[in-house]
Amino acid sequence: MTMGKWHGINRMSDDGNWRQAPYFQKYLDLLSKGADVCINALGYGLRLNGSFRMTMKPWFYDMSDKSAIYRIVNEFTSPPYPVTKNDTAYVEFQIRQIS
């Protein structure tokens, strides 16, 4: 299977539905000035029963609400290509302050 470098972040809304997490104001300001974010179009190969580890730095999402539940969204594709099969993986998390 192949997975891309782009990962979406969702936030659970008050009505229990998943919605895209809000963007930081700094990112919105950049967009209003005509800037945009480029994400490398990389594909990482995953072998059967293999493992993969990646560090994410989704700086354009505002995840400052510590009471919210978030999830990472990533789509996986498998050969033969062009894409004929895909699946989406979700990982839920909550940001907590450690004292």
CSV table of C-alpha atoms in Angstrom, one decimal:
chain,number,residue,atom,x,y,z
A,1,MET,CA,0.0,0.0,0.0
A,2,THR,CA,1.0,3.6,-0.4
A,3,MET,CA,0.2,6.5,1.9
A,4,GLY,CA,0.8,10.2,1.2
A,5,LYS,CA,2.5,12.8,3.2
A,6,TRP,CA,-0.7,15.0,3.6
A,7,HIS,CA,-2.7,14.3,6.7
A,8,GLY,CA,-6.0,16.1,7.5
A,9,ILE,CA,-7.0,17.0,11.1
A,10,ASN,CA,-10.7,16.8,12.1
A,11,ARG,CA,-12.4,18.1,15.2
A,12,MET,CA,-15.5,16.6,16.7
A,13,SER,CA,-18.3,19.2,16.7
A,14,ASP,CA,-20.8,19.7,19.5
A,15,ASP,CA,-23.4,17.7,17.6
A,16,GLY,CA,-21.0,14.7,17.5
A,17,ASN,CA,-20.0,15.0,13.8
A,18,TRP,CA,-16.4,15.2,12.5
A,19,ARG,CA,-15.5,18.5,10.8
A,20,GLN,CA,-12.2,19.8,9.5
A,21,ALA,CA,-10.3,21.5,12.4
A,22,PRO,CA,-10.2,25.3,12.2
A,23,TYR,CA,-7.1,27.0,10.7
A,24,PHE,CA,-4.8,29.2,12.7
A,25,GLN,CA,-5.4,32.9,12.1
A,26,LYS,CA,-1.8,33.2,10.8
A,27,TYR,CA,-2.5,30.8,8.0
A,28,LEU,CA,-5.8,32.5,7.1
A,29,ASP,CA,-3.9,35.8,7.0
A,30,LEU,CA,-1.3,34.3,4.6
A,31,LEU,CA,-4.2,32.9,2.4
A,32,SER,CA,-5.8,36.4,2.3
A,33,LYS,CA,-2.5,37.8,0.9
A,34,GLY,CA,-2.5,35.2,-1.9
A,35,ALA,CA,0.0,32.8,-0.3
A,36,ASP,CA,-0.8,29.1,-0.1
A,37,VAL,CA,0.8,26.0,1.4
A,38,CYS,CA,2.5,23.4,-0.8
A,39,ILE,CA,2.6,19.8,0.4
A,40,ASN,CA,5.2,17.5,-1.1
A,41,ALA,CA,3.5,14.9,-3.2
A,42,LEU,CA,5.3,12.0,-1.7
A,43,GLY,CA,4.1,8.4,-1.4
A,44,TYR,CA,5.4,6.0,1.3
A,45,GLY,CA,5.3,2.3,0.6
A,46,LEU,CA,4.0,0.1,3.3
A,47,ARG,CA,4.7,-3.6,3.3
A,48,LEU,CA,2.3,-6.3,4.6
A,49,ASN,CA,2.7,-6.6,8.3
A,50,GLY,CA,5.2,-3.8,8.3
A,51,SER,CA,5.2,-0.6,10.4
A,52,PHE,CA,5.7,3.0,9.6
A,53,ARG,CA,6.4,6.1,11.8
A,54,MET,CA,6.1,9.7,10.9
A,55,THR,CA,6.2,13.0,12.9
A,56,MET,CA,3.6,15.5,11.9
A,57,LYS,CA,3.7,19.2,12.3
A,58,PRO,CA,0.3,20.5,11.1
A,59,TRP,CA,1.1,24.1,12.0
A,60,PHE,CA,-1.9,25.5,10.0
A,61,TYR,CA,-4.5,23.8,12.2
A,62,ASP,CA,-5.7,25.5,15.4
A,63,MET,CA,-5.8,22.7,18.0
A,64,SER,CA,-5.8,25.0,21.0
A,65,ASP,CA,-9.1,23.8,22.4
A,66,LYS,CA,-7.9,21.3,25.0
A,67,SER,CA,-11.4,20.0,25.6
A,68,ALA,CA,-11.9,19.0,22.0
A,69,ILE,CA,-11.4,15.5,20.5
A,70,TYR,CA,-9.4,15.5,17.2
A,71,ARG,CA,-8.5,12.9,14.7
A,72,ILE,CA,-5.8,12.5,12.0
A,73,VAL,CA,-7.2,11.4,8.6
A,74,ASN,CA,-5.0,9.6,6.1
A,75,GLU,CA,-5.9,7.9,2.9
A,76,PHE,CA,-4.2,4.7,1.8
A,77,THR,CA,-4.1,3.3,-1.8
A,78,SER,CA,-3.1,-0.1,-3.1
A,79,PRO,CA,-2.1,-1.3,-6.6
A,80,PRO,CA,-2.8,-1.7,-9.4
A,81,TYR,CA,-2.5,1.9,-10.2
A,82,PRO,CA,-4.1,4.1,-11.3
A,83,VAL,CA,-5.9,3.9,-8.0
A,84,THR,CA,-8.5,1.2,-8.0
A,85,LYS,CA,-8.7,0.6,-4.2
A,86,ASN,CA,-8.3,3.0,-1.3
A,87,ASP,CA,-9.1,3.1,2.4
A,88,THR,CA,-9.0,5.8,5.0
A,89,ALA,CA,-7.5,5.5,8.4
A,90,TYR,CA,-8.4,7.6,11.4
A,91,VAL,CA,-6.6,8.1,14.7
A,92,GLU,CA,-8.4,9.9,17.5
A,93,PHE,CA,-6.6,12.0,20.1
A,94,GLN,CA,-7.0,14.7,22.7
A,95,ILE,CA,-4.4,17.3,23.6
A,96,ARG,CA,-3.8,17.4,27.3
A,97,GLN,CA,-1.6,19.6,29.4
A,98,ILE,CA,0.7,17.6,31.7
A,99,SER,CA,1.4,19.2,35.0
